[in-house]
Coordinates of C-alpha atoms in Angstrom, one line a residue:
X107 CA 81.6 99.3 82.4
X108 CA 79.4 98.3 85.9
X109 CA 82.3 99.6 88.0
X110 CA 85.1 101.7 87.5
X111 CA 86.5 101.8 90.7
X112 CA 89.7 104.1 93.0
X113 CA 91.5 102.2 96.2
X114 CA 92.2 103.4 99.5
X115 CA 94.8 102.0 101.2
X116 CA 93.7 102.7 105.0
X117 CA 95.3 99.8 106.6
X118 CA 98.8 101.0 106.3
X119 CA 98.6 104.6 106.6
X120 CA 95.7 106.4 108.8
X121 CA 94.4 108.9 106.7
X122 CA 93.1 112.0 108.2
X123 CA 88.9 112.5 107.6
X124 CA 88.7 115.1 105.6
X125 CA 91.5 114.2 103.2
X126 CA 89.4 111.1 102.8
X127 CA 86.6 112.9 102.3
X128 CA 88.3 115.2 99.3
X129 CA 89.8 111.9 97.5
X130 CA 86.4 110.7 97.7
X131 CA 85.0 114.0 95.8
X132 CA 88.2 113.9 93.5
X133 CA 87.1 110.0 92.4
X134 CA 83.4 111.8 91.9
X135 CA 84.6 114.2 89.6
X136 CA 87.4 111.8 88.0
X137 CA 84.4 109.6 86.7
X138 CA 84.4 106.3 89.3
X139 CA 81.2 104.9 90.9
X140 CA 82.7 102.8 93.7
X141 CA 85.6 103.2 95.9
X142 CA 87.3 100.4 97.4
X143 CA 88.5 100.6 100.9
X144 CA 91.3 98.5 101.8
X145 CA 91.5 98.0 105.4
X146 CA 93.1 95.0 107.6
X147 CA 92.5 95.5 110.5
X148 CA 92.0 99.8 110.0
X149 CA 88.7 99.4 112.8
X150 CA 88.8 98.9 115.7
X151 CA 85.4 96.6 116.4
X152 CA 84.0 95.2 119.8
X153 CA 85.8 92.3 119.0
X154 CA 89.2 93.9 118.4
X155 CA 89.1 97.1 121.0
X156 CA 92.7 96.6 121.6
X157 CA 93.9 98.1 118.6
X158 CA 96.0 100.9 118.0
X159 CA 94.2 104.3 118.3
X160 CA 96.8 105.8 116.6
X161 CA 97.0 103.7 113.0
X162 CA 92.9 102.8 112.9
X163 CA 89.9 104.5 112.8
X164 CA 87.1 104.0 115.4
X165 CA 83.6 102.5 114.3
X166 CA 81.5 105.6 113.6
X167 CA 84.4 107.3 112.1
X168 CA 84.1 104.7 109.8
X169 CA 80.5 104.8 109.2
X170 CA 81.3 108.8 108.8
X171 CA 83.4 108.3 106.1
X172 CA 80.7 105.4 104.2
X173 CA 78.6 107.4 104.4
X174 CA 80.1 110.6 103.5
X175 CA 81.1 108.3 100.0
X176 CA 78.0 107.2 99.1
X177 CA 76.3 110.7 100.0
X178 CA 78.1 111.5 97.3
X179 CA 76.7 108.6 94.8
X180 CA 80.1 106.1 95.1
X181 CA 79.4 102.8 96.1
X182 CA 81.9 101.6 99.3
X183 CA 83.6 97.8 99.3
X184 CA 85.6 97.1 101.8
X185 CA 88.5 94.9 101.3
X186 CA 89.8 92.6 104.2
X187 CA 92.6 89.9 104.2
X188 CA 91.8 86.3 105.3
X189 CA 94.9 84.5 105.3
X190 CA 98.4 86.4 104.0
X191 CA 99.0 90.2 104.9
X192 CA 97.6 90.1 108.3
X193 CA 101.5 90.7 110.3
X194 CA 99.2 93.9 111.4
X195 CA 97.3 91.7 113.3
X196 CA 99.7 89.0 114.6
X197 CA 102.3 92.3 116.3
X198 CA 99.5 92.2 119.4
X199 CA 100.1 90.3 122.3
X200 CA 95.8 88.8 121.6
X201 CA 96.7 87.5 118.1
X202 CA 100.0 86.8 117.9
X203 CA 99.8 83.1 119.2
X204 CA 97.9 82.7 115.9
X205 CA 100.8 83.5 114.1
X206 CA 101.9 81.2 111.7
X207 CA 105.1 81.4 111.3
X208 CA 107.8 83.3 112.4
X209 CA 110.2 85.8 109.5
X210 CA 112.8 83.7 108.0
X211 CA 111.5 79.6 107.7
X212 CA 111.5 80.2 104.3
X213 CA 109.7 80.9 101.3
X214 CA 110.6 84.4 99.7
X215 CA 111.9 86.2 102.4
X216 CA 109.4 89.0 102.7
X217 CA 110.0 89.7 106.1
X218 CA 109.6 93.2 107.8
X219 CA 111.3 94.1 111.6
X220 CA 108.7 96.1 112.4
X221 CA 106.2 92.6 112.4
X222 CA 108.6 89.9 113.7
X223 CA 105.1 87.1 114.3
X224 CA 105.5 87.0 110.3
X225 CA 102.5 88.0 107.5
X226 CA 100.4 84.4 107.7
X227 CA 98.1 83.1 109.6
X228 CA 96.9 79.4 110.3
X229 CA 94.5 78.6 108.0
X230 CA 93.9 75.2 110.4
X231 CA 93.4 77.4 113.6
X232 CA 89.5 77.3 114.3
X233 CA 90.6 79.7 117.2
X234 CA 91.3 82.8 115.1
X235 CA 88.9 81.6 111.7
X236 CA 85.8 82.4 114.3
X237 CA 88.2 85.7 115.5
X238 CA 88.3 86.5 112.1
X239 CA 84.5 86.0 110.8
X240 CA 83.6 88.2 113.6
X241 CA 86.2 90.9 113.0
X242 CA 84.8 90.5 109.0
X243 CA 81.4 90.8 110.1
X244 CA 81.2 93.6 112.5
X245 CA 83.0 95.9 109.2
X246 CA 80.8 94.9 106.6
X247 CA 78.1 95.5 108.5
X248 CA 79.0 98.9 107.8
X249 CA 78.7 99.4 104.9
X250 CA 76.0 98.5 102.3
X251 CA 77.7 97.5 99.1
X252 CA 76.8 94.3 97.0
X253 CA 81.2 92.9 97.1
X254 CA 83.4 92.7 99.9
X255 CA 86.8 92.3 99.0
X256 CA 88.6 89.0 100.5
X257 CA 92.0 89.3 99.9
X258 CA 93.6 86.3 99.5
X259 CA 96.9 86.9 97.9
X260 CA 101.1 86.7 98.3
X261 CA 100.4 84.4 101.3
X262 CA 103.8 82.8 100.7
X263 CA 104.3 81.6 104.5
X264 CA 101.7 79.2 104.1
X265 CA 101.3 75.9 105.8
X266 CA 103.9 75.9 108.0
X267 CA 102.7 75.2 111.3
X268 CA 102.9 72.3 113.4
X269 CA 99.0 72.3 112.9
X270 CA 99.0 72.6 109.4
X271 CA 102.1 70.1 109.2
X272 CA 99.2 67.3 111.1
X273 CA 97.2 68.5 107.8
X274 CA 99.4 67.7 105.3
X275 CA 99.9 64.0 106.3
X276 CA 96.2 63.2 104.6
X277 CA 95.7 66.7 102.7
X278 CA 97.7 69.0 100.2
X279 CA 98.3 72.8 100.3
X280 CA 96.1 73.7 97.4
X281 CA 93.1 71.5 98.8
X282 CA 93.7 73.7 102.2
X283 CA 93.8 76.4 99.9
X284 CA 90.8 75.6 98.2
X285 CA 88.8 75.0 101.6
X286 CA 89.7 78.4 102.8
X287 CA 88.9 80.1 99.5
X288 CA 85.6 78.3 100.1
X289 CA 85.4 79.8 103.5
X290 CA 85.4 82.8 102.5
X291 CA 83.2 82.6 99.9
X292 CA 80.5 81.2 103.0
X293 CA 80.9 83.9 105.0
X294 CA 80.3 86.3 102.7
X295 CA 77.8 84.6 101.6
X296 CA 76.2 84.5 104.7
X297 CA 76.1 88.4 104.8
X298 CA 74.2 88.3 101.9
X299 CA 77.2 90.2 99.9
X300 CA 79.2 88.5 97.1
X301 CA 82.7 88.2 97.4
X302 CA 85.9 89.9 95.3
X303 CA 89.1 87.8 95.8
X304 CA 92.7 88.8 94.5
X305 CA 93.8 86.3 91.7
X306 CA 98.1 85.9 91.9
X307 CA 98.1 82.9 94.0
X308 CA 96.3 80.6 91.4
X309 CA 99.8 80.6 89.2
X310 CA 101.0 78.3 92.6
X311 CA 97.4 76.7 92.7
X312 CA 94.9 77.3 90.2
X313 CA 92.2 76.0 91.7
X314 CA 89.5 78.6 89.7
X315 CA 87.7 76.6 87.8
X316 CA 86.5 74.7 91.4
X317 CA 84.8 78.0 92.7
X318 CA 81.8 78.9 92.3
X319 CA 81.1 82.2 89.7
X320 CA 79.5 84.1 92.0
X321 CA 82.7 84.9 93.0
X322 CA 84.7 88.0 91.1
X323 CA 88.2 87.8 89.9
X324 CA 90.3 90.9 90.7
X325 CA 93.6 90.3 88.4
X326 CA 96.2 93.2 89.0
X327 CA 99.6 93.9 86.9
X328 CA 101.8 96.9 87.5
X329 CA 104.4 96.2 84.7
X330 CA 104.2 96.3 81.0
X331 CA 102.1 94.7 78.7
X332 CA 102.7 93.4 75.2
X333 CA 100.0 90.7 74.3
X334 CA 98.8 89.4 77.5
X335 CA 99.4 89.6 81.1
X336 CA 102.9 87.8 81.9
X337 CA 102.8 85.8 85.6
X338 CA 103.8 88.0 89.1
X339 CA 105.4 85.3 91.4
X340 CA 107.9 83.1 90.0
X341 CA 108.8 81.2 87.2
X342 CA 106.3 84.5 85.7
X343 CA 103.9 81.7 84.2
X344 CA 101.6 83.1 81.7
X345 CA 98.1 82.5 82.3
X346 CA 95.3 84.6 80.0
X347 CA 93.6 84.7 82.4
X348 CA 90.8 87.7 81.3
X349 CA 90.0 85.1 78.4
X350 CA 90.0 82.1 81.3
X351 CA 88.0 84.1 82.7
X352 CA 85.7 84.5 80.3
X353 CA 85.5 81.3 79.3
X354 CA 84.9 79.8 82.7
X355 CA 82.1 82.3 83.9
X356 CA 83.2 84.2 86.2
X357 CA 83.2 88.5 86.3
X358 CA 86.0 90.1 86.7
X359 CA 87.6 93.1 87.9
X360 CA 91.2 94.5 86.1
X361 CA 93.4 96.0 88.2
X362 CA 96.7 98.7 87.6
X363 CA 98.7 101.2 89.9
X364 CA 100.1 104.4 89.7
X365 CA 102.5 104.6 92.1
X366 CA 104.5 107.2 91.7
X367 CA 102.0 109.7 89.0
X368 CA 104.6 109.1 86.2
X369 CA 105.3 106.2 83.6
X370 CA 101.5 105.6 82.5
X371 CA 102.2 102.7 81.2
X372 CA 101.3 100.3 83.4
X373 CA 97.6 101.7 83.3
X374 CA 97.4 102.0 79.1
X375 CA 98.7 98.4 79.1
X376 CA 96.7 97.1 81.2
X377 CA 93.1 98.7 79.3
X378 CA 94.4 97.4 76.0
X379 CA 94.8 94.1 76.9
X380 CA 91.2 94.5 78.7
X381 CA 89.3 95.5 76.2
X382 CA 90.4 92.4 74.2
X383 CA 87.5 90.6 77.0
X384 CA 84.1 91.6 78.8
X385 CA 85.5 92.5 82.2
X386 CA 82.8 93.8 84.7
X387 CA 85.0 96.6 85.6
X388 CA 88.4 98.0 87.0
X389 CA 90.3 99.1 89.4
X390 CA 93.0 101.9 89.9
X391 CA 94.8 100.5 93.4
X392 CA 97.0 102.6 95.4
X393 CA 99.0 101.1 98.3
X394 CA 101.9 102.0 101.2
X395 CA 101.6 105.4 101.4
X396 CA 102.8 105.7 104.4
X397 CA 106.7 107.6 103.5
X398 CA 104.8 109.1 100.2
X399 CA 101.4 110.6 99.1
X400 CA 98.6 109.6 96.5
X401 CA 98.9 113.3 95.5
X402 CA 102.0 112.7 92.2
X403 CA 98.9 110.1 91.1
X404 CA 95.8 112.4 90.4
X405 CA 97.0 112.9 87.1
X406 CA 96.9 108.9 86.6
X407 CA 94.0 108.7 88.8
X408 CA 92.2 111.1 86.6
X409 CA 93.7 109.9 83.0
X410 CA 91.7 106.0 84.4
X411 CA 88.4 107.6 84.7
X412 CA 88.5 109.5 81.8
X413 CA 89.3 105.9 79.6
X414 CA 87.0 103.4 81.2
X415 CA 84.4 105.7 81.1
X416 CA 85.3 105.9 77.0
X417 CA 85.9 109.6 76.9
X418 CA 88.6 110.2 73.6
X419 CA 90.0 113.8 75.4
X420 CA 93.9 113.9 74.7
X421 CA 96.7 112.7 77.9
X422 CA 97.7 115.6 78.1
X423 CA 94.5 117.2 78.2
X424 CA 93.0 115.5 81.5
X425 CA 96.5 115.8 82.9
X426 CA 95.8 119.9 82.8
X427 CA 92.2 119.3 84.5
X428 CA 94.4 118.4 87.5
X429 CA 97.7 120.6 87.2
X430 CA 95.9 123.5 85.4
X431 CA 99.1 124.2 83.6
X432 CA 99.4 123.3 79.6
X433 CA 103.4 122.5 79.8
X434 CA 103.2 120.7 82.9
X435 CA 101.1 118.0 82.0
X436 CA 102.5 118.1 78.0
X437 CA 105.5 116.8 79.8
X438 CA 104.2 114.6 82.7
X439 CA 101.9 113.1 80.0
X440 CA 105.1 111.7 78.7
X441 CA 107.2 111.1 81.2
X442 CA 107.4 107.0 80.9
X443 CA 110.1 105.2 82.9
X444 CA 110.6 101.8 84.1
X445 CA 110.4 100.9 87.3
X446 CA 113.6 100.9 89.4
X447 CA 114.2 98.5 92.3
X448 CA 113.8 99.5 96.3
X449 CA 116.7 101.1 97.9
X450 CA 120.7 102.0 97.4
X451 CA 123.6 99.4 96.0
X452 CA 126.6 99.6 98.5
X453 CA 129.1 101.4 95.8
X454 CA 132.1 100.7 97.4
X455 CA 131.4 97.4 98.1
X456 CA 129.7 96.3 94.6
X457 CA 128.3 98.4 91.7
X458 CA 125.9 97.0 88.5
X459 CA 127.6 98.4 85.5
X460 CA 125.8 100.7 83.9
X461 CA 123.5 100.3 80.5
X462 CA 120.9 101.8 78.3
X463 CA 117.9 101.8 80.3
X464 CA 119.2 103.5 83.1
X465 CA 121.3 105.7 80.9
X466 CA 118.3 107.1 79.1
X467 CA 116.3 107.4 82.4
X468 CA 119.2 109.0 83.8
X469 CA 118.9 111.6 81.3
X470 CA 115.4 112.0 80.4
X471 CA 114.6 112.8 84.2
X472 CA 117.5 115.0 84.1
X473 CA 115.4 116.9 80.8
X474 CA 111.9 116.6 82.8
X475 CA 112.8 117.9 86.4
X476 CA 114.4 121.0 84.8
X477 CA 111.8 121.3 82.1
X478 CA 109.3 121.4 85.2
X479 CA 110.9 123.9 87.2
X480 CA 109.4 126.8 85.7
X481 CA 106.0 124.5 86.1
X482 CA 106.5 124.5 89.5
X483 CA 107.0 128.1 90.6
X484 CA 103.9 129.3 88.9
X485 CA 101.1 126.5 89.6
X486 CA 99.5 127.2 93.1
X487 CA 96.9 125.3 95.5
X488 CA 96.0 121.8 94.9
X489 CA 98.0 121.8 91.8
X490 CA 101.4 123.0 93.1
X491 CA 101.3 120.4 96.0
X492 CA 100.7 117.3 93.1
X493 CA 103.3 118.7 90.9
X494 CA 105.5 119.1 93.9
X495 CA 105.0 115.4 94.5
X496 CA 105.1 114.5 91.6
X497 CA 108.7 116.5 91.2
X498 CA 110.2 115.0 94.2
X499 CA 109.1 111.1 92.7
X500 CA 111.1 111.7 89.6
X501 CA 113.3 114.0 91.6
X502 CA 114.1 110.6 94.4
X503 CA 114.2 108.3 91.4
X504 CA 116.6 110.5 89.6
X505 CA 118.9 110.7 93.1
X506 CA 118.8 106.8 92.9
X507 CA 120.0 106.4 89.5
X508 CA 123.3 108.9 90.3
X509 CA 123.8 107.3 93.4
X510 CA 124.4 103.9 91.0
X511 CA 126.4 105.8 88.2
X512 CA 128.8 107.2 91.2
X513 CA 129.1 103.3 91.8
X514 CA 130.4 103.0 87.9
X515 CA 133.1 105.6 87.7
X516 CA 134.5 104.1 91.1
X517 CA 134.9 100.8 90.6
X518 CA 135.8 102.0 86.6
X519 CA 138.9 103.9 88.1
X520 CA 139.4 101.4 90.9
X521 CA 139.9 99.9 87.4
X522 CA 142.7 102.1 86.6
X523 CA 143.7 103.5 89.8
X524 CA 142.5 107.2 88.2
X525 CA 140.9 108.4 91.8
X526 CA 139.9 111.7 93.1
X527 CA 138.6 110.5 95.9
X528 CA 137.7 114.2 96.7
X529 CA 135.7 114.3 93.7
X530 CA 133.6 110.9 94.7
X531 CA 133.2 112.8 98.0
X532 CA 131.6 116.0 97.0
X533 CA 129.3 114.0 94.3
X534 CA 127.6 112.1 96.9
X535 CA 127.2 114.8 99.4
X536 CA 125.4 116.5 96.2
X537 CA 123.3 113.4 96.5
X538 CA 123.0 113.9 100.1
X539 CA 122.0 117.4 99.9
X540 CA 119.2 116.2 96.8
X541 CA 118.0 114.2 99.6
X542 CA 117.7 116.6 102.7
X543 CA 115.0 118.4 100.2
X544 CA 113.4 115.9 99.0
X545 CA 112.8 115.1 102.8
X546 CA 112.6 119.0 103.2
X547 CA 109.4 118.7 100.8
X548 CA 108.1 115.8 102.1
X549 CA 107.4 117.1 105.7
X550 CA 105.8 120.1 104.4
X551 CA 103.3 118.5 102.8
X552 CA 103.0 115.5 105.4
X553 CA 102.4 118.4 107.4
X554 CA 99.5 120.1 105.0
X555 CA 97.3 116.7 104.4
X556 CA 97.7 114.2 107.2
X557 CA 98.2 117.4 110.1
X558 CA 99.3 115.4 113.4
X559 CA 98.8 112.2 111.6
X560 CA 101.9 109.7 112.5
X561 CA 103.5 107.9 109.4
X562 CA 102.9 104.0 110.6
X563 CA 105.9 102.3 112.5
X564 CA 108.0 105.3 111.7
X565 CA 108.4 104.9 108.0
X566 CA 108.8 108.6 106.5
X567 CA 111.9 109.0 109.4
X568 CA 113.0 105.7 109.1
X569 CA 113.0 106.5 104.9
X570 CA 115.5 109.5 105.1
X571 CA 117.0 108.5 107.8
X572 CA 118.2 105.5 106.0
X573 CA 119.2 106.9 102.9
X574 CA 121.9 109.6 104.9
X575 CA 123.5 106.8 106.5
X576 CA 123.9 105.0 103.9
X577 CA 125.8 107.7 102.1
X578 CA 127.7 108.9 104.7
X579 CA 129.2 105.0 105.2
X580 CA 129.5 104.2 101.8
X581 CA 131.4 107.9 101.1
X582 CA 133.6 107.0 103.9
X583 CA 134.5 103.7 102.3
X584 CA 135.5 105.5 99.0
X585 CA 138.8 105.7 98.8
X586 CA 141.8 105.8 97.0
X587 CA 143.0 101.7 97.4
X588 CA 143.6 99.6 95.0
X589 CA 141.0 96.3 94.8
X590 CA 140.7 93.2 92.6
X591 CA 137.6 93.2 91.1
X592 CA 135.4 89.9 90.7
X593 CA 132.9 89.9 87.9
X594 CA 129.6 88.6 87.8
X595 CA 127.7 88.2 84.6
X596 CA 123.7 87.3 84.8
X597 CA 121.3 87.0 82.1
X598 CA 117.5 87.5 82.3
X599 CA 116.4 87.3 85.6
X600 CA 113.8 86.7 87.5
X601 CA 112.7 89.7 89.1
X602 CA 109.8 88.4 91.7
X603 CA 112.1 85.6 92.9
X604 CA 113.5 85.7 96.2
X605 CA 116.4 84.2 95.1
X606 CA 119.9 84.9 96.5
X607 CA 123.4 84.4 96.2
X608 CA 127.1 84.1 97.8
X609 CA 130.4 84.6 96.6
X610 CA 133.8 83.4 98.3
X611 CA 137.1 83.8 96.5
X612 CA 140.0 81.7 97.4
X613 CA 143.3 83.6 96.4
X614 CA 146.2 82.1 95.6
X615 CA 147.7 82.8 99.0
X616 CA 145.5 79.9 100.2
X617 CA 143.4 82.8 101.9
X618 CA 139.5 82.7 101.5
X619 CA 137.0 86.2 101.9
X620 CA 133.0 86.1 101.4
X621 CA 132.2 89.4 99.6
X622 CA 129.0 88.8 98.9
X623 CA 126.6 87.8 100.2
X624 CA 122.5 88.6 98.8
X625 CA 120.2 89.4 96.3
X626 CA 121.5 89.7 92.9
X627 CA 119.0 91.6 90.0
X628 CA 119.6 94.2 88.0
X629 CA 118.4 97.9 89.6
X630 CA 115.7 98.4 86.7
X631 CA 113.6 95.7 87.0
X632 CA 114.0 93.4 83.8
X633 CA 110.7 93.2 83.1
X634 CA 110.4 97.1 81.7
X635 CA 115.1 95.9 80.7
X636 CA 115.3 92.8 80.3
X637 CA 119.2 91.5 78.6
X638 CA 122.8 90.8 80.0
X639 CA 123.4 92.2 83.4
X640 CA 127.2 92.7 85.3
X641 CA 127.6 93.5 88.6
X642 CA 131.7 94.1 90.1
X643 CA 132.5 93.3 93.5
X644 CA 135.5 94.6 95.2
X645 CA 138.0 91.7 96.6
X646 CA 141.2 92.2 97.9
X647 CA 144.5 93.1 95.3
X648 CA 146.0 89.7 94.4
X649 CA 145.4 87.0 92.6
X650 CA 142.5 85.1 92.7
X651 CA 142.5 80.9 91.9
X652 CA 138.7 80.2 92.6
X653 CA 135.4 81.8 93.0
X654 CA 132.7 79.6 95.5
X655 CA 128.8 80.7 93.3
X656 CA 125.8 79.0 95.4
X657 CA 122.5 80.0 94.8
X658 CA 119.6 79.7 97.0
X659 CA 116.4 81.3 98.4
X660 CA 113.5 80.9 95.7
X661 CA 113.9 80.7 92.0
X662 CA 116.8 80.4 90.0
X663 CA 119.9 82.9 88.7
X664 CA 121.2 82.4 85.4
X665 CA 125.1 83.4 85.5
X666 CA 126.8 83.5 82.1
X667 CA 130.6 84.3 83.2
X668 CA 132.4 84.8 85.5
X669 CA 135.9 87.1 85.2
X670 CA 138.4 88.1 87.9
X671 CA 141.1 91.3 87.6
X672 CA 144.4 92.2 90.0
X673 CA 146.3 94.4 89.4
X674 CA 145.7 95.1 86.2
X675 CA 145.9 91.5 84.8
X676 CA 142.6 89.4 84.1
X677 CA 142.0 86.1 84.7
X678 CA 139.0 83.8 83.1
X679 CA 137.2 80.8 83.9
X680 CA 139.1 77.7 83.0
X681 CA 137.8 75.2 84.7
X682 CA 133.9 74.9 87.0
X683 CA 132.6 71.9 88.8
X684 CA 128.8 71.5 90.3
X685 CA 129.7 71.5 93.7
X686 CA 126.2 70.4 95.1
X687 CA 122.2 71.7 94.6
X688 CA 120.7 72.1 91.3
X689 CA 122.8 73.8 88.7
X690 CA 122.5 72.7 84.5
X691 CA 124.4 73.7 82.0
X692 CA 127.5 74.8 83.7
X693 CA 130.0 74.6 81.1
X694 CA 128.1 77.5 80.1
X695 CA 130.1 79.6 82.6
X696 CA 133.7 78.9 81.0
X697 CA 132.3 80.2 77.0
X698 CA 132.6 84.1 77.2
X699 CA 129.3 84.4 75.4
X700 CA 125.8 85.3 76.4
X701 CA 125.1 81.4 77.7
X702 CA 123.8 80.9 80.6
X703 CA 124.0 78.4 83.5
X704 CA 121.0 77.8 85.7
X705 CA 121.4 77.5 88.7
X706 CA 118.7 77.2 91.9
X707 CA 114.6 75.5 91.8
X708 CA 112.8 77.8 89.1
X709 CA 109.8 76.0 90.6
X710 CA 107.5 78.7 92.8
X711 CA 105.3 75.7 92.8
X712 CA 106.9 72.8 94.9
X713 CA 108.2 76.2 97.1
X714 CA 105.6 77.4 98.1
X715 CA 104.6 73.5 98.9
X716 CA 108.0 73.3 100.5
X717 CA 109.8 76.2 102.3
X718 CA 112.7 74.1 103.4
X719 CA 113.8 74.1 99.2
X720 CA 114.9 78.0 99.7
X721 CA 117.5 77.1 101.9
X722 CA 119.0 74.2 99.5
X723 CA 122.3 75.8 98.1
X724 CA 123.5 75.7 94.7
X725 CA 126.7 75.8 94.7
X726 CA 129.4 75.8 91.5
X727 CA 133.6 76.0 92.0
X728 CA 135.2 78.3 88.8
X729 CA 139.1 78.8 89.1
X730 CA 140.4 80.9 87.1
X731 CA 143.8 81.2 84.8
X732 CA 146.0 84.5 83.4
X733 CA 144.4 85.7 80.0
X734 CA 146.8 85.7 77.9
X735 CA 147.6 88.9 75.6

């Protein structure tokens, strides 16, 4: 392959020059010939002198970075964004007027409290286009690669401002997207370079066959792949993209990710898929290290370098070159765990029931951590830091899974009335203590590898602060009171959609209670687990007459059924009515089996074309009757 690339994310977290150089050295030692520097607004230039010095680099510093990497034989490609992922531009007073729209106006709801001006710029805003063109020219002039990466991924809140609404009277969002891609290509071509771009938005606006063949497509996939890549977004559209690019005559790169240093199935399965085609190269992407490190990914980075260079060494042998310990390499090479969702369940109010994937993951994580402990004791230097980061990532996953399981046990105890409040709170404190240990390790590594560089937007402190706050609040809520329990049984959710649900109970005495409003997807990502899942919610300890179940946001939910328990008596659904919105097969909510209803609109293209669809409510009413013995 012509390009074997490693990425460094300098946009979401500033790194020290010494670390950047050591990272480049590691890439070169492991067979990479290219470094992609993901920048967004990471460089202060004449057109943007107001960028925060604590988060960005001077022109001189960036020149030093590029010169060093080129000096050891790496091609260095700058990677920009020029439509979505522009939040770091729009936080500045000088540029916020160019925001496409504020967060919360619909769409996928990927808002960030640190960036209240949203993530998108307007494709119809000539003033910002001129600024962005000049900025990209200034930064690109510091690089000498044939290629410039222009981003163009994840443009969810796209063309929603008044200016774009006027444009859409005579055109379509697909056309606006196409013309913007072409503008970026012409800009890059005017600099004598060749454009790269992410390809995920062809799932919405499939304009690829209209694009010039000199654009290099970057096809990313961060999940398990069976025979071909599943789509990224709503509906998980299957495109078989590498076949399409071969047929159309595009050059392309396939791009994977090693977020935690464990579970190499992403790398292995994507590489196996790509081997059926003719890729120009491959990229190991790395993202958002503002509250974690690159270190734990080093074994997989080395492994990818070997695979993509055709080296046939055993994985454990390659891992040993990084970890310097045979047993540690053997263990880490064997670790394969499914992705888990971010955050913690509020276990004193809701809990997802356990299932085999989580059970197995808890067991295997506990085993690996026990086995890795002596390895960590005997390693030294960078190898010890790499292994420490891997251990910490695994331990964090285990603590998260333990917290989930504590909720399962708490709900089981709620059903039976067999409470031991002290035991529940003691385990919550153990999990909290584990997070304090993680924080101690993380701060030590941060000081060693970042020095005085601050975590971007205080993400490091916020991670541990928010977790401890939740532990304390939720532990206090683990009471010995009896409750009613509402059961939601779901089937095969679409993991990337931001679909949400609202649950209201109407009790037999006429009282109405909102018991939940938020996401209802399983904790373990469905592309690794799949199947049915159940989530339980605490209610008042009295019989419920009716439930109103509402779905909104982008995408569908597939409820299979609802149940209710109060004072040891179970209730089932006897009647269901569609109240409003898009609801199909609501009759399946009556049958206690795996058949399911469809609630919500799963057409991602329609949602992107009209973001107000995310606010449409899709509601059913279900009535309960007692389950006879």
